[in-house]
PDB file of N, CA and C in Angstrom:
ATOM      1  N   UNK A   1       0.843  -1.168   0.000  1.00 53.00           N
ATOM      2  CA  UNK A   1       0.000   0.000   0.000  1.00 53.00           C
ATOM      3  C   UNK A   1       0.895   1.239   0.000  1.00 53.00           C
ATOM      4  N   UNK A   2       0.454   1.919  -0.923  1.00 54.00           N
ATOM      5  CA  UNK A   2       1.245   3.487  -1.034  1.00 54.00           C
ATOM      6  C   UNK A   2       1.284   4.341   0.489  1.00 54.00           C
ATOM      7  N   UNK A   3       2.284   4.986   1.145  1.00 54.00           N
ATOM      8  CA  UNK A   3       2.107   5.919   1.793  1.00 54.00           C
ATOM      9  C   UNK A   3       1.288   7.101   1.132  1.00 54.00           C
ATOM     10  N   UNK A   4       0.626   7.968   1.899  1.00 54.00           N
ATOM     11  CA  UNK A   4      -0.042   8.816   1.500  1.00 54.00           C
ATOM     12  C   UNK A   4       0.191  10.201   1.859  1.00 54.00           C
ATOM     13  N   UNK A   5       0.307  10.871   1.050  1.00 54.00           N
ATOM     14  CA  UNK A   5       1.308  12.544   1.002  1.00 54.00           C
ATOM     15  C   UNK A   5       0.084  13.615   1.724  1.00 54.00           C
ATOM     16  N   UNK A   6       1.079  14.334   2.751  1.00 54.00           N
ATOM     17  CA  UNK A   6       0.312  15.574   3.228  1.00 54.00           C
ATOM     18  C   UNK A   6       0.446  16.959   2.305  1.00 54.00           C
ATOM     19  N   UNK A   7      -0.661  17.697   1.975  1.00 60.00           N
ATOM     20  CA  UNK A   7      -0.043  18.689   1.494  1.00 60.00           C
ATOM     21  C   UNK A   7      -0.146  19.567   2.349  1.00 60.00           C
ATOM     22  N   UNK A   8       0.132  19.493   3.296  1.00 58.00           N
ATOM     23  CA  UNK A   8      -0.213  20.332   4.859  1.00 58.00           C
ATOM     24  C   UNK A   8       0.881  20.925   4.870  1.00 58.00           C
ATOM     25  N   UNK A   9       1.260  21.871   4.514  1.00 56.00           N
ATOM     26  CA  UNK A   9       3.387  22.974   4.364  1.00 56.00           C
ATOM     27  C   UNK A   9       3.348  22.618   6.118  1.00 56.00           C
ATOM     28  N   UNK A  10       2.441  22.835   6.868  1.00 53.00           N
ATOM     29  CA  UNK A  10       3.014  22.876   8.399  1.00 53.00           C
ATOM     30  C   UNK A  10       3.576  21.350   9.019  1.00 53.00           C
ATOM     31  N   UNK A  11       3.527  20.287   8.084  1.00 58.00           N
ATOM     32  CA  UNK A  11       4.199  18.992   8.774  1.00 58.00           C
ATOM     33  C   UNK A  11       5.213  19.207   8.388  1.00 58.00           C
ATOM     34  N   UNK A  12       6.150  19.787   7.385  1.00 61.00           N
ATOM     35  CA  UNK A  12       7.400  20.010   7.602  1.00 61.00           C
ATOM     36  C   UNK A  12       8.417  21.009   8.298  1.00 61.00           C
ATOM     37  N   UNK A  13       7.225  22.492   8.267  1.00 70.00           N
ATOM     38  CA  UNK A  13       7.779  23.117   8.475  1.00 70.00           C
ATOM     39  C   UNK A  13       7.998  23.532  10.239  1.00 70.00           C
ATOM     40  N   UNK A  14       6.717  22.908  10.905  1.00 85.00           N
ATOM     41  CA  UNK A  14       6.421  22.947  11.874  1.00 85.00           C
ATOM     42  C   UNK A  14       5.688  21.350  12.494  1.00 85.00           C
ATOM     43  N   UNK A  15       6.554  20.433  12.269  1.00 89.00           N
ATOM     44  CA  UNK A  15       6.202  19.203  12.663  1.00 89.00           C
ATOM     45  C   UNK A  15       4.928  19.773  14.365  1.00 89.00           C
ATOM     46  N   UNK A  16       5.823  19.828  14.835  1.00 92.00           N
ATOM     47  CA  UNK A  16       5.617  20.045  16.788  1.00 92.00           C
ATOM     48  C   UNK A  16       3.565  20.236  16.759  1.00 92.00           C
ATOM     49  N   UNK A  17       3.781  21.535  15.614  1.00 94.00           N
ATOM     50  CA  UNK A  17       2.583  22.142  15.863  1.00 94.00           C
ATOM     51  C   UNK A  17       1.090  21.678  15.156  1.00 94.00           C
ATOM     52  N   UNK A  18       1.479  20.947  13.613  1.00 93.00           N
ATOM     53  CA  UNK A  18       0.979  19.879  13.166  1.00 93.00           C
ATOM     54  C   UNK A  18       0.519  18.665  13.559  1.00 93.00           C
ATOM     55  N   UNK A  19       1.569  18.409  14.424  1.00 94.00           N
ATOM     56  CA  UNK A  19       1.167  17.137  15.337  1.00 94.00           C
ATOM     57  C   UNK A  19      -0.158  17.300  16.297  1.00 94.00           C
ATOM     58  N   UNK A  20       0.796  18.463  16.960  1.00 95.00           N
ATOM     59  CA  UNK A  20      -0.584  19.067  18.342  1.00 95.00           C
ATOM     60  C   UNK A  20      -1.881  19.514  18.144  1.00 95.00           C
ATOM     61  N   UNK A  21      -2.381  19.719  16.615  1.00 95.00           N
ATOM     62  CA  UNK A  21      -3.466  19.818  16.272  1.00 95.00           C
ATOM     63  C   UNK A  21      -4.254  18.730  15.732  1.00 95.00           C
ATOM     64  N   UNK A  22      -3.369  17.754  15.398  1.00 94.00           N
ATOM     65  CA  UNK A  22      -3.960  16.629  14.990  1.00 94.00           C
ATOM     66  C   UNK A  22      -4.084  15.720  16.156  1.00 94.00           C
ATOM     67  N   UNK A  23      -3.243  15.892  16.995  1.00 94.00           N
ATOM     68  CA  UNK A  23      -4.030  15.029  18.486  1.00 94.00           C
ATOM     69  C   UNK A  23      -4.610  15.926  19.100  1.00 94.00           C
ATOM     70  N   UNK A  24      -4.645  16.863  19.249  1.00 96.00           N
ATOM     71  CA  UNK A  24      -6.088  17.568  19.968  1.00 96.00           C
ATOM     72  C   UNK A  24      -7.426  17.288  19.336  1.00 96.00           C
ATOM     73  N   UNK A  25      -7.754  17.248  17.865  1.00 95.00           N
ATOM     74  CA  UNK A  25      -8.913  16.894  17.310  1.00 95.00           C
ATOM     75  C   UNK A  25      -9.024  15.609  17.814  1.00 95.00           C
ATOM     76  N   UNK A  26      -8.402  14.621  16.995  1.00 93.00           N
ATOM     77  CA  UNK A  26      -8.582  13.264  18.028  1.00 93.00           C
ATOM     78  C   UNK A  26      -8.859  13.003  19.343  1.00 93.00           C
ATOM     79  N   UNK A  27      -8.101  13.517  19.911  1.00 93.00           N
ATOM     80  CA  UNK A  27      -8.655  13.441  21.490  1.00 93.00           C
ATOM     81  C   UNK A  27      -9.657  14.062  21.469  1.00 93.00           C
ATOM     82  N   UNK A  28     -10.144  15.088  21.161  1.00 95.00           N
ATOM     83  CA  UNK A  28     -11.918  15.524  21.185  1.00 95.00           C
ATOM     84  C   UNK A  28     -13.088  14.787  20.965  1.00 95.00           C
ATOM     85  N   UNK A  29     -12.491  13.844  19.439  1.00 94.00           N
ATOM     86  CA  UNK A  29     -13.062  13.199  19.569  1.00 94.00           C
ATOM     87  C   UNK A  29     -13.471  11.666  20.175  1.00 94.00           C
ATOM     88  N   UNK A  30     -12.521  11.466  20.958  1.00 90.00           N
ATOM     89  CA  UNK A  30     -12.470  10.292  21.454  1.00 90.00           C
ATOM     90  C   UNK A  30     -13.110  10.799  23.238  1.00 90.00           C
ATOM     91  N   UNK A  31     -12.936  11.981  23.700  1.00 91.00           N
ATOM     92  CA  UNK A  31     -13.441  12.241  24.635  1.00 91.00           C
ATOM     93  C   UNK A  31     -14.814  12.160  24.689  1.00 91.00           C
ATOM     94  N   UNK A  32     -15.498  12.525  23.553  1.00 92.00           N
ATOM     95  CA  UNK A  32     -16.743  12.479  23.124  1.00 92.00           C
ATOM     96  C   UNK A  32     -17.148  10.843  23.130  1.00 92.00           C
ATOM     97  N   UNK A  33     -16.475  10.427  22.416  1.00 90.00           N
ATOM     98  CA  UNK A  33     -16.938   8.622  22.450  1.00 90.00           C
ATOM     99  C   UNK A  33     -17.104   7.852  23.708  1.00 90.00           C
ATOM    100  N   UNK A  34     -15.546   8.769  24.456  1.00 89.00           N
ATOM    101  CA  UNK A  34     -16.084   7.604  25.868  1.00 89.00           C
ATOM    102  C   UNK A  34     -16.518   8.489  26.932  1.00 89.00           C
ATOM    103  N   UNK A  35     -17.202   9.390  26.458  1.00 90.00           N
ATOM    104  CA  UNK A  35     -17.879  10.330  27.457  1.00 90.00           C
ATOM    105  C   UNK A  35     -17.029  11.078  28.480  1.00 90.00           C
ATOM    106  N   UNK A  36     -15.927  12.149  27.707  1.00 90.00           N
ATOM    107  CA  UNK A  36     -14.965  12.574  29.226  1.00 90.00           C
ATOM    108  C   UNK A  36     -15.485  13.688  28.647  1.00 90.00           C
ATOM    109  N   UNK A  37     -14.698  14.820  29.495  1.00 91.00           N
ATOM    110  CA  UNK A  37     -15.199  16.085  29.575  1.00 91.00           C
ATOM    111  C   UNK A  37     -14.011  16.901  29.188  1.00 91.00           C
ATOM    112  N   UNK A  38     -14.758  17.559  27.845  1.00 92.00           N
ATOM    113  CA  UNK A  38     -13.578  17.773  27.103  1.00 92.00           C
ATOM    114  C   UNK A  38     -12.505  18.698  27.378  1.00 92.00           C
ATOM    115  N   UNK A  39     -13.308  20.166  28.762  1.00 92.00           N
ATOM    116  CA  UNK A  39     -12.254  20.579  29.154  1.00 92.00           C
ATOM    117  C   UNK A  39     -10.682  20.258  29.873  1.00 92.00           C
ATOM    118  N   UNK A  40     -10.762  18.762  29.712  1.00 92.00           N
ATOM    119  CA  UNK A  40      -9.243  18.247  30.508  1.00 92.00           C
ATOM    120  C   UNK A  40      -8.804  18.091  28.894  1.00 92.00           C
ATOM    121  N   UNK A  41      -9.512  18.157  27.784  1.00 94.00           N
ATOM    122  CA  UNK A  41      -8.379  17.853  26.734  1.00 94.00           C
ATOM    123  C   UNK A  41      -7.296  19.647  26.585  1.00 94.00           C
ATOM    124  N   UNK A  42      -6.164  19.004  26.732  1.00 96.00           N
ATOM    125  CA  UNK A  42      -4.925  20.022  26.375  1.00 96.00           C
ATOM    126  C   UNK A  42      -5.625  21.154  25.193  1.00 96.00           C
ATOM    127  N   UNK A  43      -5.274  21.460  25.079  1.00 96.00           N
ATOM    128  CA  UNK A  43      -4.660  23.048  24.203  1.00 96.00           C
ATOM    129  C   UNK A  43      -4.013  22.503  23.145  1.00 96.00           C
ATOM    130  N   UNK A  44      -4.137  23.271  21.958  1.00 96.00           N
ATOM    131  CA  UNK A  44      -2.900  22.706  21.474  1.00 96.00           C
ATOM    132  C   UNK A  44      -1.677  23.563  21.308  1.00 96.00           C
ATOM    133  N   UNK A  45      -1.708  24.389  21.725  1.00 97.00           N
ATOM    134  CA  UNK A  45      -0.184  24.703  22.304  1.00 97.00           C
ATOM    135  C   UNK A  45      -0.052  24.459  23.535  1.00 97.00           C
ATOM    136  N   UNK A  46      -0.603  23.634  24.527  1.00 97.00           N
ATOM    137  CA  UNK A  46      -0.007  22.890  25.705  1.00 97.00           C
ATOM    138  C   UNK A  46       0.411  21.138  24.694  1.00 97.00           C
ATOM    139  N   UNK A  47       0.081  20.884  23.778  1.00 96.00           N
ATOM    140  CA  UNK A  47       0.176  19.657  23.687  1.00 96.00           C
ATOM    141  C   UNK A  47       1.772  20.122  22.338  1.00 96.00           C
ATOM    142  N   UNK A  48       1.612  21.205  21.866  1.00 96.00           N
ATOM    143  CA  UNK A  48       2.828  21.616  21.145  1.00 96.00           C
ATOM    144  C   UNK A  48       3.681  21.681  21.936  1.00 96.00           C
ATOM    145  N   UNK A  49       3.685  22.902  23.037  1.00 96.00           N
ATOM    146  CA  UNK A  49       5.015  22.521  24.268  1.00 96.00           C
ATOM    147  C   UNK A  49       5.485  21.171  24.871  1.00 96.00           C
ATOM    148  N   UNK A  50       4.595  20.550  25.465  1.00 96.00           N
ATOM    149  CA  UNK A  50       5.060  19.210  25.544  1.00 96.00           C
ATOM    150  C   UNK A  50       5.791  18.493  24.330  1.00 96.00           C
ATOM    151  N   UNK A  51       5.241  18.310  23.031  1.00 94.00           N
ATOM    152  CA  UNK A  51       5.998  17.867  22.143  1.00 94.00           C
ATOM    153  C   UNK A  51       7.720  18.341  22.408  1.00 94.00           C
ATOM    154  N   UNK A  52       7.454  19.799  22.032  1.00 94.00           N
ATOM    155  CA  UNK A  52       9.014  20.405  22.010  1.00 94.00           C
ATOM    156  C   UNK A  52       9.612  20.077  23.104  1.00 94.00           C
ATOM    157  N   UNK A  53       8.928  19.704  24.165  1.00 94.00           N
ATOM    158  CA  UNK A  53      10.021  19.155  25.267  1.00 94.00           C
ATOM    159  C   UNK A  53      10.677  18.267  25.099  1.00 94.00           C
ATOM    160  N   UNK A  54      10.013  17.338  24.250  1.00 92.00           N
ATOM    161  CA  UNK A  54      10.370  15.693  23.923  1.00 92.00           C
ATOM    162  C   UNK A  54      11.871  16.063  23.137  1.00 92.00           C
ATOM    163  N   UNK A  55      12.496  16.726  22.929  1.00 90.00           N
ATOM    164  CA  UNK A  55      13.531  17.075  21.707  1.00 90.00           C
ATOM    165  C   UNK A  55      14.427  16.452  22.428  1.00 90.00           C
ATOM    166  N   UNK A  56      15.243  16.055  21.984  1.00 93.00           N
ATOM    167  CA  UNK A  56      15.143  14.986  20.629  1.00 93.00           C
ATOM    168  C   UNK A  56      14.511  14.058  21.105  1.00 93.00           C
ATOM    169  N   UNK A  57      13.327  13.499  20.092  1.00 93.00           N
ATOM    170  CA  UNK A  57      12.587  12.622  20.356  1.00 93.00           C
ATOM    171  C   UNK A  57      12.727  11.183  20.797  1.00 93.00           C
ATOM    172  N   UNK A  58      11.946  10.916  21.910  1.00 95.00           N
ATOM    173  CA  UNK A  58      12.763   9.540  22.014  1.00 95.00           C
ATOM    174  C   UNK A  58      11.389   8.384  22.428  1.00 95.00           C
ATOM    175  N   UNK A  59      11.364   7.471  21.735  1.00 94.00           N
ATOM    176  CA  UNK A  59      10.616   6.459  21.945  1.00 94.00           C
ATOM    177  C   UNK A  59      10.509   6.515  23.427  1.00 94.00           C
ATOM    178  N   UNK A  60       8.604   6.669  23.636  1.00 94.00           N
ATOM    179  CA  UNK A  60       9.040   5.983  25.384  1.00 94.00           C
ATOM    180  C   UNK A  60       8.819   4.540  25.757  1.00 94.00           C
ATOM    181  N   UNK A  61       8.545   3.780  24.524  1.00 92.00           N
ATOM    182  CA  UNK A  61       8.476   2.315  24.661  1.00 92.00           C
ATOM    183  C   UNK A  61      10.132   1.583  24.734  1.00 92.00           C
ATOM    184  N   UNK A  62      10.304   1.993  23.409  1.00 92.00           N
ATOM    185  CA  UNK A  62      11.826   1.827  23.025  1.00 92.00           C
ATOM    186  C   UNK A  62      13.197   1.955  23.428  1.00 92.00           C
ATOM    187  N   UNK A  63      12.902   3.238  23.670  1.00 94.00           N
ATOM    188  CA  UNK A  63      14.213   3.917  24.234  1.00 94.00           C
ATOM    189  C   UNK A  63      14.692   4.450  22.742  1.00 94.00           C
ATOM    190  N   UNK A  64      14.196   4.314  21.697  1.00 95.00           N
ATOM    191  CA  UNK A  64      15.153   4.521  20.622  1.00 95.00           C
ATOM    192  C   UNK A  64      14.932   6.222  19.979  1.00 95.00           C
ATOM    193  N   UNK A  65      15.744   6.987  19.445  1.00 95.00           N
ATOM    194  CA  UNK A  65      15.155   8.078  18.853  1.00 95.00           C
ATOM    195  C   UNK A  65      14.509   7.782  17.576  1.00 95.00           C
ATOM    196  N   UNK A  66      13.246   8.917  17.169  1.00 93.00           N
ATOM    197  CA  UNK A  66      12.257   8.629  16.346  1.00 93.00           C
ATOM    198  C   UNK A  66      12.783   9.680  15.578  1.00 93.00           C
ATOM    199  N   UNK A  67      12.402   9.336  14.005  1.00 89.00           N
ATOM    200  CA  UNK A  67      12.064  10.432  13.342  1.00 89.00           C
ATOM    201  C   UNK A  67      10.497  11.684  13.657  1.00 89.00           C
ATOM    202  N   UNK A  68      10.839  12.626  12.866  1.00 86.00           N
ATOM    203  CA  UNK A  68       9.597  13.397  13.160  1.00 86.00           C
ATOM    204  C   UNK A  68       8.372  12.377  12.444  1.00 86.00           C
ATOM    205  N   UNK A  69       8.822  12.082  11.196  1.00 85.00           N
ATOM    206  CA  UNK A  69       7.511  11.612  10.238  1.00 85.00           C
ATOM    207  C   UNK A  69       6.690  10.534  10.898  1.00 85.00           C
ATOM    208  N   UNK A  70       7.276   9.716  11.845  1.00 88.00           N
ATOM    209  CA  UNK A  70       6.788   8.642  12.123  1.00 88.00           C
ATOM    210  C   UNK A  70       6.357   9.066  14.153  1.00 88.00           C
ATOM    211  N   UNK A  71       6.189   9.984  14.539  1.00 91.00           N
ATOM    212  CA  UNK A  71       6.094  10.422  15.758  1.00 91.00           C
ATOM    213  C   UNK A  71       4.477  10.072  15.898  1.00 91.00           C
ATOM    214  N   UNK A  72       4.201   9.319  16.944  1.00 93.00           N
ATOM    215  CA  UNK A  72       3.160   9.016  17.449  1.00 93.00           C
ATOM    216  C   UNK A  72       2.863   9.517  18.759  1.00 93.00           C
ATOM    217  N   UNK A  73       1.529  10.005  19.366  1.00 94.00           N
ATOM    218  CA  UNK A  73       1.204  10.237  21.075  1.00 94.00           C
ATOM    219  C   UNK A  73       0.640   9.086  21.155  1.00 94.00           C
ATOM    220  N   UNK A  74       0.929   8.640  22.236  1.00 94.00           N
ATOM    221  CA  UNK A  74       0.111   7.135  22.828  1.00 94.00           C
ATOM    222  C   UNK A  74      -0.159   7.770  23.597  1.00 94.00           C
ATOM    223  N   UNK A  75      -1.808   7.239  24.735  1.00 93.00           N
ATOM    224  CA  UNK A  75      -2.099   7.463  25.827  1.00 93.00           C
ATOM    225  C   UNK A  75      -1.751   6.255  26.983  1.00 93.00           C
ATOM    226  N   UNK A  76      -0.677   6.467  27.415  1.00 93.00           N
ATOM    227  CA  UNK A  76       0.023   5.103  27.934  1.00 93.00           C
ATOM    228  C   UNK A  76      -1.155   4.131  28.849  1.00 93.00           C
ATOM    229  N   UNK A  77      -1.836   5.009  29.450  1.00 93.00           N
ATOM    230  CA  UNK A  77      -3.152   3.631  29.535  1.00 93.00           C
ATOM    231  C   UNK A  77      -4.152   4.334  29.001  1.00 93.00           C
ATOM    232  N   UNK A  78      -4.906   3.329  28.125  1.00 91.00           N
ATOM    233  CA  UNK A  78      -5.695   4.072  26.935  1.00 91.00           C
ATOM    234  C   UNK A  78      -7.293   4.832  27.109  1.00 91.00           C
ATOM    235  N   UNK A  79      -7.619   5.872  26.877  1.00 90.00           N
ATOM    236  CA  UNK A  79      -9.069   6.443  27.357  1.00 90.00           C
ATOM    237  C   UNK A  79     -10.066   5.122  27.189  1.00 90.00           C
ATOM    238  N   UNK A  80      -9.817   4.529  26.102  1.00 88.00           N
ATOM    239  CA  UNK A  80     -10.969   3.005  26.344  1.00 88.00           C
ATOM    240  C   UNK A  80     -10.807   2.173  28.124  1.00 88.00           C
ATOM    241  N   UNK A  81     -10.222   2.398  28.398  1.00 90.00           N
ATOM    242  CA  UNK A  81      -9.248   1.549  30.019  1.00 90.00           C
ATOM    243  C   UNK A  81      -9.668   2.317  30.818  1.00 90.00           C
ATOM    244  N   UNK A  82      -9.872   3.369  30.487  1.00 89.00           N
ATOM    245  CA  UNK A  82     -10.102   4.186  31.918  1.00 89.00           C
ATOM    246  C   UNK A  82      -8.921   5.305  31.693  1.00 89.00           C
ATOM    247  N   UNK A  83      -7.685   5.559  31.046  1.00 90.00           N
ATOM    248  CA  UNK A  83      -6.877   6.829  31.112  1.00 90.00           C
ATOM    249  C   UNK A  83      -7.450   8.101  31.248  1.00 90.00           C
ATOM    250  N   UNK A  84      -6.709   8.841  31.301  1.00 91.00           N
ATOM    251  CA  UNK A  84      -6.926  10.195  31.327  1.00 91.00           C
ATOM    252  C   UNK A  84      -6.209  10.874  29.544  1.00 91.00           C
ATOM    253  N   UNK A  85      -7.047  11.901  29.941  1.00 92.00           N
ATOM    254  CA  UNK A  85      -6.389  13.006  28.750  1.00 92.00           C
ATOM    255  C   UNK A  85      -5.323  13.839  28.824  1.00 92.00           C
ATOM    256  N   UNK A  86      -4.928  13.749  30.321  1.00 93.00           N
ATOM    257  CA  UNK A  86      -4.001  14.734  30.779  1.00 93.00           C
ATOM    258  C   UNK A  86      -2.622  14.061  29.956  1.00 93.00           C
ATOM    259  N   UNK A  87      -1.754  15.579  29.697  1.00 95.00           N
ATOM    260  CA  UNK A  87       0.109  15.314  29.110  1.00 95.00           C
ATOM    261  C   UNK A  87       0.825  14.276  30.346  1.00 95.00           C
ATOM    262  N   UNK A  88       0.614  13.963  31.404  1.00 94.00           N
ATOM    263  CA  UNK A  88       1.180  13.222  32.008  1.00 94.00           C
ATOM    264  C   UNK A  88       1.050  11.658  31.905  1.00 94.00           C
ATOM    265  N   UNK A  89      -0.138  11.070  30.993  1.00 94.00           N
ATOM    266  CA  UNK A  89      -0.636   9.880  30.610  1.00 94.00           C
ATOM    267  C   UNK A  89      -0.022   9.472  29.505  1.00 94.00           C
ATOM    268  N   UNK A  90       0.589  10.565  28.790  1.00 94.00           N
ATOM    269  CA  UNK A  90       1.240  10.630  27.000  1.00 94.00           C
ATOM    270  C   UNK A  90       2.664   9.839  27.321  1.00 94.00           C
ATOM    271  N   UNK A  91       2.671   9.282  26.079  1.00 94.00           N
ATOM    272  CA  UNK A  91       4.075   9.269  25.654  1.00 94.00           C
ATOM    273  C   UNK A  91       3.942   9.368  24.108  1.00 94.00           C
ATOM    274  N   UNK A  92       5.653   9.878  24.083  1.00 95.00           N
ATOM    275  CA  UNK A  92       5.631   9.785  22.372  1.00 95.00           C
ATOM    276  C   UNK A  92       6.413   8.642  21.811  1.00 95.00           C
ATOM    277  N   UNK A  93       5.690   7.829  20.768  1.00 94.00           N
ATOM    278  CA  UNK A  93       6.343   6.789  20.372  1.00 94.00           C
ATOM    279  C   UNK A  93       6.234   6.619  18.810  1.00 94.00           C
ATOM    280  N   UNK A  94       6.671   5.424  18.523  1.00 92.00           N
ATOM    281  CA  UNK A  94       6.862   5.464  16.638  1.00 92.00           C
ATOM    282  C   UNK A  94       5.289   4.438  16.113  1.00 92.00           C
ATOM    283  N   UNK A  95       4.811   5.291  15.117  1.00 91.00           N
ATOM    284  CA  UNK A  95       3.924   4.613  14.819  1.00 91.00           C
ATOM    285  C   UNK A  95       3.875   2.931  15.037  1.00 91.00           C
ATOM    286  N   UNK A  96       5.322   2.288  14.925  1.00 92.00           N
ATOM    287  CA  UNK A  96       5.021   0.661  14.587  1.00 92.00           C
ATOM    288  C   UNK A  96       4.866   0.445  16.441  1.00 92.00           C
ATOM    289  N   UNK A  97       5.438   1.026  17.152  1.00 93.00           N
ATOM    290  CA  UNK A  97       5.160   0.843  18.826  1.00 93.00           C
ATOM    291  C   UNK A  97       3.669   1.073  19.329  1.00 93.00           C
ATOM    292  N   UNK A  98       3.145   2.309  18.356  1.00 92.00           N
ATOM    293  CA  UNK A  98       1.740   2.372  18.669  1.00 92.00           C
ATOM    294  C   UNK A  98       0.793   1.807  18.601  1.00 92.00           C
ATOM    295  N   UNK A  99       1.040   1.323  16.880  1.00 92.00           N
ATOM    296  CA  UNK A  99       0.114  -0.146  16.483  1.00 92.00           C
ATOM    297  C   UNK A  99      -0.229  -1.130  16.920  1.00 92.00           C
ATOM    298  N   UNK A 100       1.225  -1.567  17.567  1.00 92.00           N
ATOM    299  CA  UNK A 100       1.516  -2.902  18.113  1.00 92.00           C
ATOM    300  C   UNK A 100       1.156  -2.996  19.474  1.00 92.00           C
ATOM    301  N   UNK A 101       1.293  -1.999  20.257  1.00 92.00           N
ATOM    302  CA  UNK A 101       0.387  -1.782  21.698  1.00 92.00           C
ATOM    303  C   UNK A 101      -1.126  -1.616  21.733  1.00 92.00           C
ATOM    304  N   UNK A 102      -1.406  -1.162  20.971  1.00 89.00           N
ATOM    305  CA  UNK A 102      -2.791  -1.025  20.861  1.00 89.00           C
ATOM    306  C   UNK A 102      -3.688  -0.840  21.646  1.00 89.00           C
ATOM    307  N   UNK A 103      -4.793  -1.194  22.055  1.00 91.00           N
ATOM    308  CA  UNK A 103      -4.857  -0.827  23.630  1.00 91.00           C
ATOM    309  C   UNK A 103      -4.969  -1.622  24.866  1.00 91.00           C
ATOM    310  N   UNK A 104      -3.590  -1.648  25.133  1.00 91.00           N
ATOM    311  CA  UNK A 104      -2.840  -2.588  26.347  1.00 91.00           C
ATOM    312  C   UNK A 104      -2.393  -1.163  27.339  1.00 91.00           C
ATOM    313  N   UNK A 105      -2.115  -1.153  28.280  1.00 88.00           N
ATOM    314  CA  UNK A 105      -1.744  -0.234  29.358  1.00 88.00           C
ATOM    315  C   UNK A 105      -0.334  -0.470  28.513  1.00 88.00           C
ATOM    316  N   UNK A 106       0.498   0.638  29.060  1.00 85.00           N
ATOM    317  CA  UNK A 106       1.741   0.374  28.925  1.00 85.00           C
ATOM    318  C   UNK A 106       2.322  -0.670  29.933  1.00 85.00           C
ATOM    319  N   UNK A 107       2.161  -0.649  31.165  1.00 84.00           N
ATOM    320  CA  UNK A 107       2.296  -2.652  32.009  1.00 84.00           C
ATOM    321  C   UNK A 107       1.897  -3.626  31.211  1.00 84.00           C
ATOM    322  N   UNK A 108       0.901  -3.564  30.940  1.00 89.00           N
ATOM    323  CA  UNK A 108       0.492  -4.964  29.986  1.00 89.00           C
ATOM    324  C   UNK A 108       0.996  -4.743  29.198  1.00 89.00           C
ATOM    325  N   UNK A 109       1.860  -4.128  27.909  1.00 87.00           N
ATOM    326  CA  UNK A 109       2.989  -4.094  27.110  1.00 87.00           C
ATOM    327  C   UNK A 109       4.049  -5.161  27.341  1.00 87.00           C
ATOM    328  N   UNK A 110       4.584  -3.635  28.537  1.00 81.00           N
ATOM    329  CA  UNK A 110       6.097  -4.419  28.996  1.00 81.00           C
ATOM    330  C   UNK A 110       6.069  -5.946  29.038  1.00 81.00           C
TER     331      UNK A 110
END
């Protein structure tokens, strides 16, 4: 299957901030699905700062550094489980870590 091209100028030029808008929508809408209240979802320049903290990015499953293109937020125990929305539940990991966890707590991972 083909990868599929953004023509979004802000995923290159501004990975951090691209990202943080695309998991803030998501999380909106997933707050909505399992009924949370959407004022605990971040900002997305609270969820952009956090990103930029992550510099240089580093798998929090892995340990390994990520590229930008492949940068994933996991909710290390997942809003289906019971998580929270809060930046302290996040980690950033590589899409194939995200997939593959799916929704397992990060304990049930390890």
């Amino acid at each position: 299957m083909a990868k599929r091209k953004s023509n979004n100028p802000l995923k290159k030029t501004n990975w951090a901030n691209w990202k943080a808008t695309q998991a803030r929508s998501g999380w909106r809408s997933r707050a909505k699905k399992f009924g949370l209240n959407l004022d605990d979802v971040p900002t997305r320049a609270e969820i952009q700062e956090w990103l930029e903290s992550q510099i240089p990015v580093k798998c929090y499953i892995s340990g390994s550094f990520i590229s930008n293109e492949v940068v994933e937020l996991d909710h290390k125990t997942p809003l289906s489980r019971g998580g929270s929305l809060k930046l302290n539940n996040c980690g950033v990991t590589s899409r194939f870590y995200n997939n593959v966890k799916g929704q397992m707590t990060e304990k049930e991972f390890r």
